[in-house]
CSV table of C-alpha atoms in Angstrom, one decimal:
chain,number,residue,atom,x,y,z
A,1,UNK,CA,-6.0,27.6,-87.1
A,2,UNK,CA,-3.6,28.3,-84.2
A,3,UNK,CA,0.0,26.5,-84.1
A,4,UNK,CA,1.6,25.9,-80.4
A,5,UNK,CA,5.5,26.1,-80.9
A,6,UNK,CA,7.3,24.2,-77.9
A,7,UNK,CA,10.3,26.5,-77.7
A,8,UNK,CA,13.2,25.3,-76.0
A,9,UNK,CA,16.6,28.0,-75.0
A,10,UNK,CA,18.1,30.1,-72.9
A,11,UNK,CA,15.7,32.2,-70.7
A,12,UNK,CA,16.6,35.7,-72.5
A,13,UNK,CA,15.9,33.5,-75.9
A,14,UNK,CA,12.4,32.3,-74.7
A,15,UNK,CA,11.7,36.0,-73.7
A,16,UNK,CA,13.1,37.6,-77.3
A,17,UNK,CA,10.6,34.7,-78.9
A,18,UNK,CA,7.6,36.4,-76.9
A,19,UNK,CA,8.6,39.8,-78.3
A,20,UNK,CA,9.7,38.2,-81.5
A,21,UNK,CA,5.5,37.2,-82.0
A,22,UNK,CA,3.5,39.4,-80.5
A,23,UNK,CA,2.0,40.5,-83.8
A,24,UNK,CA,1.7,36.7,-84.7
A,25,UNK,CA,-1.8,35.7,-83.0
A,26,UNK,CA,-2.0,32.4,-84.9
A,27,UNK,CA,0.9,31.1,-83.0
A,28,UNK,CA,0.8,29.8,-79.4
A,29,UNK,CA,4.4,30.0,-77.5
A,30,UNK,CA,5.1,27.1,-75.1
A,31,UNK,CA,8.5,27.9,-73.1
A,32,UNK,CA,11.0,25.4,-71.7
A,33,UNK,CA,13.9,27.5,-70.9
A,34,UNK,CA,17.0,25.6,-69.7
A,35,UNK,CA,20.5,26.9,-68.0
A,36,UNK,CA,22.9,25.3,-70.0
A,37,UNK,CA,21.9,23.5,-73.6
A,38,UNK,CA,22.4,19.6,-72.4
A,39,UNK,CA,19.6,20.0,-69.8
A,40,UNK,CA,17.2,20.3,-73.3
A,41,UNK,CA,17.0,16.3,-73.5
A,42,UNK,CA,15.4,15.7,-70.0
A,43,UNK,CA,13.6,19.1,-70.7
A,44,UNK,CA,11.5,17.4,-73.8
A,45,UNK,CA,10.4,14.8,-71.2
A,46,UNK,CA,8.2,17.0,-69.8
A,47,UNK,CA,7.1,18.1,-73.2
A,48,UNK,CA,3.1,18.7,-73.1
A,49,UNK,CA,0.7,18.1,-76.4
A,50,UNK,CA,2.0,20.8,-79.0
A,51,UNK,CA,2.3,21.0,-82.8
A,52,UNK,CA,5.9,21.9,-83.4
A,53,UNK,CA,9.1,22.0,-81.6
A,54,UNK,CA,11.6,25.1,-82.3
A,55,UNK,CA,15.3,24.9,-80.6
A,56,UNK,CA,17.5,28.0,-80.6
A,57,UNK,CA,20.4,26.2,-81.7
A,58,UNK,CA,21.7,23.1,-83.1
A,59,UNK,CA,23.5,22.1,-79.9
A,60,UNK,CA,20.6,21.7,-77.9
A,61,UNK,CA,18.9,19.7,-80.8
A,62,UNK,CA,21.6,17.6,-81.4
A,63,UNK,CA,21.9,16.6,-77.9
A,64,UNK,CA,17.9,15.8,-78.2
A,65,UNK,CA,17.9,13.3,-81.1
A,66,UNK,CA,17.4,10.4,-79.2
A,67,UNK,CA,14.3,11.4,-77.4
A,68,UNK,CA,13.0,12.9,-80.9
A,69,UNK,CA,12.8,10.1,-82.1
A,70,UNK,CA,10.0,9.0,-80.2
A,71,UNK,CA,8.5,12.3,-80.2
A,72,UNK,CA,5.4,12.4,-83.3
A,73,UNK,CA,6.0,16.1,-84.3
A,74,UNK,CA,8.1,18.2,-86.2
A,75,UNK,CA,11.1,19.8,-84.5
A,76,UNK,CA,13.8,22.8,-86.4
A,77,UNK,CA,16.3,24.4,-84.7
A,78,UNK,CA,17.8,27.9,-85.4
A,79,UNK,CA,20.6,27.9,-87.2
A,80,UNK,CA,23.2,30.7,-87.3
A,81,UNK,CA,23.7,32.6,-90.3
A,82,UNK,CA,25.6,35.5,-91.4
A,83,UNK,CA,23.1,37.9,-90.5
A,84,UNK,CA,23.4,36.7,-86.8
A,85,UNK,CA,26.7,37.0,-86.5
A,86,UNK,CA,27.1,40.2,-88.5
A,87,UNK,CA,24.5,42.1,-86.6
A,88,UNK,CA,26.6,41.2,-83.2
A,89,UNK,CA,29.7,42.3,-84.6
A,90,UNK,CA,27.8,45.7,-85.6
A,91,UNK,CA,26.2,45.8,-82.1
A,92,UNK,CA,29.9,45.7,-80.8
A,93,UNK,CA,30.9,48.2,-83.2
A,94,UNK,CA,28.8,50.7,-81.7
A,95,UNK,CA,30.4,50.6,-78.3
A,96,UNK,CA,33.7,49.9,-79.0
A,97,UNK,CA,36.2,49.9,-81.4
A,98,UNK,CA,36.1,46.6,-83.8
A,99,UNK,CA,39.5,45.3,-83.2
A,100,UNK,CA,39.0,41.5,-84.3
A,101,UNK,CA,42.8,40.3,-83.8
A,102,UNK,CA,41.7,41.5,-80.3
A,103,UNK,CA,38.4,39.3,-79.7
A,104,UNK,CA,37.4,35.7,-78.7
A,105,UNK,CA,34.5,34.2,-79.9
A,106,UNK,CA,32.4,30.9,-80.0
A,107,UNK,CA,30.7,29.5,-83.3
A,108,UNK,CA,28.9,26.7,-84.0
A,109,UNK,CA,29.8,26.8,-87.8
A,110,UNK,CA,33.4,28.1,-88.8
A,111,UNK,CA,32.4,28.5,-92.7
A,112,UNK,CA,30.1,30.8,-91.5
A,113,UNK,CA,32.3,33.0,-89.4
A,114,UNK,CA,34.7,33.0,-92.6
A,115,UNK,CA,32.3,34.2,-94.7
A,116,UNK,CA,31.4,36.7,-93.0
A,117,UNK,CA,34.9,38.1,-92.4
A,118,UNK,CA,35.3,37.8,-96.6
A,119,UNK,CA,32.4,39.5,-97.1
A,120,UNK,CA,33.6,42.6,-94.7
A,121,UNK,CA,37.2,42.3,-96.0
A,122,UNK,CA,38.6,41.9,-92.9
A,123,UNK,CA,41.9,40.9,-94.7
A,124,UNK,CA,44.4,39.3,-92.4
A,125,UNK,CA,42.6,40.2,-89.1
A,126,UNK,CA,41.1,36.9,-87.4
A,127,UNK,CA,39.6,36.9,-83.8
A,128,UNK,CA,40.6,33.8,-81.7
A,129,UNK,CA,37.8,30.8,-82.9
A,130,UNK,CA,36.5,28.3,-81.0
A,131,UNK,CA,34.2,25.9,-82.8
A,132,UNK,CA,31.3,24.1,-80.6
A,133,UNK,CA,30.9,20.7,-81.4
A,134,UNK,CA,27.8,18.4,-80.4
A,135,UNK,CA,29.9,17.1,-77.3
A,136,UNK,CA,31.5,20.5,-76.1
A,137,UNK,CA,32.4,21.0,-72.5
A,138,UNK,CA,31.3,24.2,-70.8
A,139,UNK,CA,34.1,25.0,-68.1
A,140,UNK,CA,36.2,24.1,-71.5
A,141,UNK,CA,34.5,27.1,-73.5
A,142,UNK,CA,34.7,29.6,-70.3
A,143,UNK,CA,38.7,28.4,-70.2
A,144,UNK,CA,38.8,29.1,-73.3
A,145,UNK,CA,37.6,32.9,-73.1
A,146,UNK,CA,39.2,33.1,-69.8
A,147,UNK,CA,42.4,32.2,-70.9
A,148,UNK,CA,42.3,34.6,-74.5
A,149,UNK,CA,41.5,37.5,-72.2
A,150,UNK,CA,44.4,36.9,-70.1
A,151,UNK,CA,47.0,35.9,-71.8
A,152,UNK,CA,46.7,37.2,-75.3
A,153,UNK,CA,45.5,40.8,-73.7
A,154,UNK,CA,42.2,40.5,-75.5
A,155,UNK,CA,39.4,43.1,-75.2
A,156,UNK,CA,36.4,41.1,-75.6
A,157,UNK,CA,34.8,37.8,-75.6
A,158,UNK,CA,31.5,37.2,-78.2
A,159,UNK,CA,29.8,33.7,-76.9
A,160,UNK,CA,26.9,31.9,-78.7
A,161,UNK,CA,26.2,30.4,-75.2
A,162,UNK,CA,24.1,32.1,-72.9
A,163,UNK,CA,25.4,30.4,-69.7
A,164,UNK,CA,29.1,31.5,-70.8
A,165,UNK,CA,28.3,34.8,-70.5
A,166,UNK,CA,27.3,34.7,-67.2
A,167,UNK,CA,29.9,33.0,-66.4
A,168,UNK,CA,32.0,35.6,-68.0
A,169,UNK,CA,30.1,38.4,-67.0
A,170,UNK,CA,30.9,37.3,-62.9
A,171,UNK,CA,34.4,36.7,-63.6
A,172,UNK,CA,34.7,40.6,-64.8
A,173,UNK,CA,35.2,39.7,-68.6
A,174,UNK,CA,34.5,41.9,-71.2
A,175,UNK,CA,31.7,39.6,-73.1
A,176,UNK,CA,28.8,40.0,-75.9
A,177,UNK,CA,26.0,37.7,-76.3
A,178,UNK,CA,25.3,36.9,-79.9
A,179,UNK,CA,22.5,38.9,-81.2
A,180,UNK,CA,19.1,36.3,-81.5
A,181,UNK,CA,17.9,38.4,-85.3
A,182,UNK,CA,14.2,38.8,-85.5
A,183,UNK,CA,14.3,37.9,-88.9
A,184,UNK,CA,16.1,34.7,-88.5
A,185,UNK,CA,13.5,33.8,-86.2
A,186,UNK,CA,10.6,34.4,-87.5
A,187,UNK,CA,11.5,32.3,-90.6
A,188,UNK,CA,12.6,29.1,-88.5
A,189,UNK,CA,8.9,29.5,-86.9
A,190,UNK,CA,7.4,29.8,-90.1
A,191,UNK,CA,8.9,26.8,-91.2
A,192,UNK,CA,8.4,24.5,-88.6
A,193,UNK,CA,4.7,25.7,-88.5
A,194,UNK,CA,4.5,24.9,-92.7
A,195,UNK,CA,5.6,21.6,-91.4
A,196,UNK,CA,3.4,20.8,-89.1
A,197,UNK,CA,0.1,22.2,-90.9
A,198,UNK,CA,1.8,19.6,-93.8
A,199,UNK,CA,1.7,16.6,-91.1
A,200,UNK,CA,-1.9,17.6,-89.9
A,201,UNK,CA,-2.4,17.0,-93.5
A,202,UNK,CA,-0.8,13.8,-93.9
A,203,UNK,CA,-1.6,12.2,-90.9
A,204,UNK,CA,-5.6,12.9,-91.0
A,205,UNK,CA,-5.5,11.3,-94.1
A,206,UNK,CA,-7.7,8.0,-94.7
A,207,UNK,CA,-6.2,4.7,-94.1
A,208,UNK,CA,-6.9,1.0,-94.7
A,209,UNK,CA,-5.8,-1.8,-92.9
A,210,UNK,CA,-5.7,-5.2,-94.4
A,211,UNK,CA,-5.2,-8.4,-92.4
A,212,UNK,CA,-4.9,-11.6,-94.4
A,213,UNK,CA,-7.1,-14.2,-92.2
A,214,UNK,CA,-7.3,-17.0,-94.7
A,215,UNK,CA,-4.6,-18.3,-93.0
A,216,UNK,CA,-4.5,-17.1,-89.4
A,217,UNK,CA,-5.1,-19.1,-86.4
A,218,UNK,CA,-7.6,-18.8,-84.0
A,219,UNK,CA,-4.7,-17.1,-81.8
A,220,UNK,CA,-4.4,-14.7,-84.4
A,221,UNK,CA,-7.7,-13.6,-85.1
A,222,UNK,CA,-7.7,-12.5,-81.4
A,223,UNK,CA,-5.1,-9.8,-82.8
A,224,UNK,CA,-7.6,-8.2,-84.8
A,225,UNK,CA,-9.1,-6.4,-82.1
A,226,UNK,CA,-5.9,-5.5,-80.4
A,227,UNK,CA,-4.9,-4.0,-83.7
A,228,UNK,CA,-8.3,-2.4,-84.0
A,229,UNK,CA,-7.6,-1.0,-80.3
A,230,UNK,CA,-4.0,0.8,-81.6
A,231,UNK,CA,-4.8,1.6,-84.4
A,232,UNK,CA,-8.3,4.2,-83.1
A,233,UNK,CA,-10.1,1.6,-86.6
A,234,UNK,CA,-13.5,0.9,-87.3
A,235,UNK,CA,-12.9,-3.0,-87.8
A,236,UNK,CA,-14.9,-5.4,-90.2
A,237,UNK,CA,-14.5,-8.5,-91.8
A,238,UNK,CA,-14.9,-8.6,-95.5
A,239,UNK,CA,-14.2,-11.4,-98.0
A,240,UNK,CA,-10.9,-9.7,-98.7
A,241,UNK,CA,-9.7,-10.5,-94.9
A,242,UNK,CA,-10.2,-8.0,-91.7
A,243,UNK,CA,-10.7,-4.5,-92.4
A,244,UNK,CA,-9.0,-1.7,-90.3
A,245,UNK,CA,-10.8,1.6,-91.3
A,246,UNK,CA,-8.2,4.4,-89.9
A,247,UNK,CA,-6.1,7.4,-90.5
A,248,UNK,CA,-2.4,7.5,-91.6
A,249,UNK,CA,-2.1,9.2,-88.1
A,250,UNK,CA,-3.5,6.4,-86.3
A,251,UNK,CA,-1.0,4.1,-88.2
A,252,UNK,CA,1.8,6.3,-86.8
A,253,UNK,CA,0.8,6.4,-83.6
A,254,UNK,CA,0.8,2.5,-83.1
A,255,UNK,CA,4.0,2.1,-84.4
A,256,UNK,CA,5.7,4.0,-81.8
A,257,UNK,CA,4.7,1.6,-79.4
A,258,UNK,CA,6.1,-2.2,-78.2
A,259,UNK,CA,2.3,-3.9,-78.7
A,260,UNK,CA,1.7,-3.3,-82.2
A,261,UNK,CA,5.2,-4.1,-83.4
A,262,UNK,CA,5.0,-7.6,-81.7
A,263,UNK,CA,1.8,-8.0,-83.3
A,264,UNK,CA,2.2,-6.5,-86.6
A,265,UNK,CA,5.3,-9.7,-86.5
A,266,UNK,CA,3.3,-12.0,-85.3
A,267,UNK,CA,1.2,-11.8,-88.7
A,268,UNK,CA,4.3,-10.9,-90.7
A,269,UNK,CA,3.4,-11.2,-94.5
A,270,UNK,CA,-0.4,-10.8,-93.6
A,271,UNK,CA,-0.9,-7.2,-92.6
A,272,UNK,CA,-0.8,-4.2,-95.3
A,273,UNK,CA,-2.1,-1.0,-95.5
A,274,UNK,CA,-3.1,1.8,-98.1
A,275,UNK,CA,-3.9,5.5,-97.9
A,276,UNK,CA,-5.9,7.7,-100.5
A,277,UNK,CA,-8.2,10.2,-100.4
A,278,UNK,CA,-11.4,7.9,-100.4
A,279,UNK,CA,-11.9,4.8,-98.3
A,280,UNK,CA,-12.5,2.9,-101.2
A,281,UNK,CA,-8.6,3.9,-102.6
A,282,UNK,CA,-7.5,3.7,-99.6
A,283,UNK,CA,-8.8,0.0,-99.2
A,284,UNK,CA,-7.7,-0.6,-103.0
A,285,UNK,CA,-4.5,0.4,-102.3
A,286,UNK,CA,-4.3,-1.8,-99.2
A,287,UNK,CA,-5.3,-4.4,-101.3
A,288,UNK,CA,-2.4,-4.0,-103.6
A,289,UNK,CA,0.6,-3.7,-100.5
A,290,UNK,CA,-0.8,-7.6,-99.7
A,291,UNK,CA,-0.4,-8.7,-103.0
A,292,UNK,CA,3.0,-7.1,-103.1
A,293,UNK,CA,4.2,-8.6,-100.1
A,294,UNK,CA,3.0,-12.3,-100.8
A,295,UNK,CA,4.1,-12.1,-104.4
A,296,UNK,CA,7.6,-11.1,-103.4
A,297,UNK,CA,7.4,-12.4,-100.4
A,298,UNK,CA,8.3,-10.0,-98.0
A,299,UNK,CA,7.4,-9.7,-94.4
A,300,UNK,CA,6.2,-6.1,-94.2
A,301,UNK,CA,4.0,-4.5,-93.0
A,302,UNK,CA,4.3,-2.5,-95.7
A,303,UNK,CA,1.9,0.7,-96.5
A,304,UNK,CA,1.0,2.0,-100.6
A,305,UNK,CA,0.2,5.7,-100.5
A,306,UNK,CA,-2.0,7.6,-103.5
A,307,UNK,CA,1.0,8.2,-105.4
A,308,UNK,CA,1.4,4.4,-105.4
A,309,UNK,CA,4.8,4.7,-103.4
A,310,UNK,CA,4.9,1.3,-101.3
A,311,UNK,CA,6.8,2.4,-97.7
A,312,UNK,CA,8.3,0.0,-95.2
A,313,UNK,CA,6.9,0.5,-92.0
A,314,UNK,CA,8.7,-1.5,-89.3
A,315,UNK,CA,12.3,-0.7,-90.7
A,316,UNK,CA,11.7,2.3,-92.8
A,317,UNK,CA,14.5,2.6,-94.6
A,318,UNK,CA,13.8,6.5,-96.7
A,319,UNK,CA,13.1,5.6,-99.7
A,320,UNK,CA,10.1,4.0,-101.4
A,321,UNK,CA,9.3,1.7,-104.0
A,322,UNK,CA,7.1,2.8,-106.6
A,323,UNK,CA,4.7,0.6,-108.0
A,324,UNK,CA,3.4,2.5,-110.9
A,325,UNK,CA,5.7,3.8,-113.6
A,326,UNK,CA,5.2,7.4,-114.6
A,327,UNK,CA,8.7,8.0,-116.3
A,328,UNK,CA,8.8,7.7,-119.9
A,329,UNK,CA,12.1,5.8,-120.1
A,330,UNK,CA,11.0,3.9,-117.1
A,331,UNK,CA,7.8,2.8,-119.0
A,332,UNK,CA,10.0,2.2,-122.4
A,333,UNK,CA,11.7,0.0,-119.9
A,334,UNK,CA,9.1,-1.7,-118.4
A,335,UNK,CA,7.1,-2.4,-121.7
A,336,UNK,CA,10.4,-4.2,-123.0
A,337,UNK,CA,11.0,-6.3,-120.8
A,338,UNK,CA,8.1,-7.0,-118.9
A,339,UNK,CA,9.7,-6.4,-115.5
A,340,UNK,CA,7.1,-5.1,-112.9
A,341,UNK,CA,7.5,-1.3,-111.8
A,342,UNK,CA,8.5,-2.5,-108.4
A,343,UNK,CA,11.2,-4.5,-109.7
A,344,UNK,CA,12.3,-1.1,-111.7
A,345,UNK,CA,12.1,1.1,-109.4
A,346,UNK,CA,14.2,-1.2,-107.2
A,347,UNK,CA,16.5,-1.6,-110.0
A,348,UNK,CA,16.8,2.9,-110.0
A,349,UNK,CA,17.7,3.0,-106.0
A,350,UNK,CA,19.5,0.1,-106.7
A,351,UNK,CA,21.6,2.3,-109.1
A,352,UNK,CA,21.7,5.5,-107.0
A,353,UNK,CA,23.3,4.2,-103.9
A,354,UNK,CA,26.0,1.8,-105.6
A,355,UNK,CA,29.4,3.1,-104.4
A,356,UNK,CA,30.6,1.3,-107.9
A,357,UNK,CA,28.7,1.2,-111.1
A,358,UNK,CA,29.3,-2.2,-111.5
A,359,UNK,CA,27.9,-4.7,-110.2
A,360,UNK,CA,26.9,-8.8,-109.4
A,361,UNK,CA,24.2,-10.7,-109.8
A,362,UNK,CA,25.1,-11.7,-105.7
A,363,UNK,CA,24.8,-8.0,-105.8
A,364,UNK,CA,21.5,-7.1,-107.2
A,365,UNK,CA,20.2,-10.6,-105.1
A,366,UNK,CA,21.1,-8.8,-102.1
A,367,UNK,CA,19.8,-5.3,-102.8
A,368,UNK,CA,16.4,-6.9,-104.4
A,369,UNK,CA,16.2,-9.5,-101.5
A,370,UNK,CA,15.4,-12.4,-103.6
A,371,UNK,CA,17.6,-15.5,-104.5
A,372,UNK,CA,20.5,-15.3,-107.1
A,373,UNK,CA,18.7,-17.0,-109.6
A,374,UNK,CA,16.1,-14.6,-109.7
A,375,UNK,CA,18.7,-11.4,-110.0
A,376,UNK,CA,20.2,-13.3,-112.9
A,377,UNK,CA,16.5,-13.5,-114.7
A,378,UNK,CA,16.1,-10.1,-114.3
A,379,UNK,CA,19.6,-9.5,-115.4
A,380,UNK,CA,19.1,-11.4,-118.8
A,381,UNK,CA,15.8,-9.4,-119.2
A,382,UNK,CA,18.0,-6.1,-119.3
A,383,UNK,CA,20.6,-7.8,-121.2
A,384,UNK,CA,18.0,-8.5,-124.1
A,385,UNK,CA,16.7,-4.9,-124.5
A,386,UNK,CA,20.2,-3.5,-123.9
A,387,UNK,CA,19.3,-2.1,-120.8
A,388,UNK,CA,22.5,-3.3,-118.8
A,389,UNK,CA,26.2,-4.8,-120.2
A,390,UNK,CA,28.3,-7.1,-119.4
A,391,UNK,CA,31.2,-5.2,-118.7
A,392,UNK,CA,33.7,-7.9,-117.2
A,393,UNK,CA,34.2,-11.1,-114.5
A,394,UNK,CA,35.6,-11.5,-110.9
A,395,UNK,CA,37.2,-14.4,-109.8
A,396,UNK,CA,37.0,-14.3,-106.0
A,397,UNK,CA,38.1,-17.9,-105.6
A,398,UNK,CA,40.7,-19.9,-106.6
A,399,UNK,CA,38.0,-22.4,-107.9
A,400,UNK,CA,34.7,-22.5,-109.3
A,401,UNK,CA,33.7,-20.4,-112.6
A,402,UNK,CA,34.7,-16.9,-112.6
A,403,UNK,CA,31.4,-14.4,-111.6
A,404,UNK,CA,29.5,-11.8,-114.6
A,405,UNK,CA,30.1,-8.1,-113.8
A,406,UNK,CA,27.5,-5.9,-115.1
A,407,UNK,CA,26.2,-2.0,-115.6
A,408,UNK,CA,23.2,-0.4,-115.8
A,409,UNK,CA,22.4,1.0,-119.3
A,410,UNK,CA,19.4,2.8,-118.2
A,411,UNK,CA,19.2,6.8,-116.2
A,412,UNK,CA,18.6,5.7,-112.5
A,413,UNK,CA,18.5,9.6,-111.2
């Protein structure tokens, strides 16, 4: 299976890419070579069907996140590493002395400059460093040069920009370009195209769709085929509800756009998906994402993958709840005190991103999304099994009773 790479740099980077893969037949080049690295956001605009996007630094990519976002494909950039920079200054070496207390040069990451000068034992001698941030200005970085060479009687300028060393080159500057390494390249395109042979994976994938109609007005029902539309789904009604029949692709896909995120909140708390490898686990799986969401009673839609991770879908938030427990302490846990692997693997992320290790039951009611009263259940369930202390009160008001302060007693990593 072929890959098409969207590549996006300078033109002499698009052309090194070309030569870079001409032994690679199983990947397809698609060029968008800009002038200067800002233009690369109104460049992806014009972005045809591809499988992967490759920058050739982190400044054009940065200056794209916005538009990636809405962009269904998986996009690397080139970084620069030691070897890049070390191959340049060898390149230079060749022609000219090495005389780095007499050179300027442009980096996107200092720490790796540094290492590279430990690593050659350059000692006290240190080039003139300009660091380019997300943000930087280009008749700023050609001032900078400009102004080294003149001043400071320099002898050469190294630029990780390819439109500051044209700009150098016409003002009569001595200037390198820094050295695009084969190697480098070829193992940014091999990862991007890993990733993408991994999303044709997940995304082809059978889905299930799941639409509660027990309860669903006439209005509503009409939604079923407009979900049906976005989502590409073979649609059925079954005794469980309305069947969507689809591929985790599919369900992608539709939540890019405006008309199935209105309607997926106009039946907030009725809509659920699963994936699996057959449609019947898929459907199962489905089946259980409902029950979660009416049982906790959260909006959703929410979707239960085959390694029963439940994932957010409107407001995905990076992590996932587990609803099975595979961890022996975890299942120790959940055999004590009868608390429902949801609720436990809440409790572990809970855990992980608490700036404090103590905590509130207002606290754990916020994190867990369900009233205080609940939190304090679950908290007397720990308590009993000696899976969380009470390790102190707060007393944020002058009046009222003074609030619990607890701690986990359990690993949450």
């Amino acid at each position: 299976m072929r890959t098409k790479v969207a590549i996006f740099g300078s033109k002499e980077f698009c052309q090194r890419a070309i030569q870079f893969t001409e032994q690679r037949s199983e990947i397809i080049l698609d060029l968008y070579p800009y002038n200067i690295p800002s233009e690369a956001p109104e460049l992806l605009k014009k972005l045809l069907p591809c499988d992967a996007i490759l920058f050739s630094g982190s400044l054009p990519y940065v200056a794209s996140t916005e538009v990636l976002a809405s962009i269904p494909v998986p996009s690397v950039y080139l970084k620069q590493d030691e070897t890049e920079i070390t191959t340049t200054l060898l390149a230079i070496s060749l022609k000219q002395p090495l005389e780095l207390e007499k050179m300027s040069i442009d980096v996107r990451e200092c720490t790796v400059l540094e290492s590279v000068l430990a690593d050659i034992k350059a000692g006290e001698q240190r080039p003139l460093i300009y660091q380019l941030e997300e943000d930087y200005v280009l008749d700023d970085l050609v001032q900078f040069h400009t102004s080294a060479y003149e001043k400071n009687r320099l002898n050469v300028a190294v630029t990780s920009v390819h439109a500051v060393y044209d700009r150098l080159t016409e003002l009569g500057i001595p200037v390198f370009k820094m050295i695009s390494v084969k190697s480098s390249f070829l193992k940014a395109i091999d990862r991007v195209c890993q990733e993408a042979l991994l999303q044709k994976s997940e995304t082809s994938k059978i889905a299930a769709g799941i639409l509660d109609d027990s309860i669903l007005t006439t209005e509503m029902k009409d939604s079923s085929k407009k979900l049906a539309h976005l989502l590409h789904a073979h649609c059925i009604h079954a005794e469980e509800g309305i069947l969507f029949y689809t591929t985790q692709g599919a369900i992608q896909s539709a939540l890019l756009t405006p008309e199935f995120q209105q309607l997926a909140t106009q039946v907030s708390g009725q809509l659920a998906f699963g994936s699996g490898r057959t449609l019947t686990s898929a459907k199962e799986n489905a089946l259980s994402a409902l029950r979660y969401m009416q049982t906790e009673q959260n909006a959703g839609p929410y979707l239960l993958d085959e390694k029963k991770e439940l994932h957010t879908l409107l407001q995905p938030t990076g992590s996932a709840i587990e609803l099975r427990v595979i961890e022996p302490v975890l299942a120790e846990i959940a055999e004590k005190t009868a608390l429902s692997p949801a609720v436990l693997s809440k409790l572990a992320t809970f855990g992980q991103s608490q700036h404090s290790t103590q905590f509130t039951a207002n606290d754990l009611a916020s994190h867990l999304g369900v009233s205080r009263r609940t939190a304090e259940r679950t908290i007397r369930k720990l308590l009993s099994s000696e899976y969380a202390n009470t390790v102190g009160e707060e007393m944020t008001y002058r009046q009222g009773r003074p609030r619990a302060v607890y701690e986990l007693n359990f690993p949450v990593y």
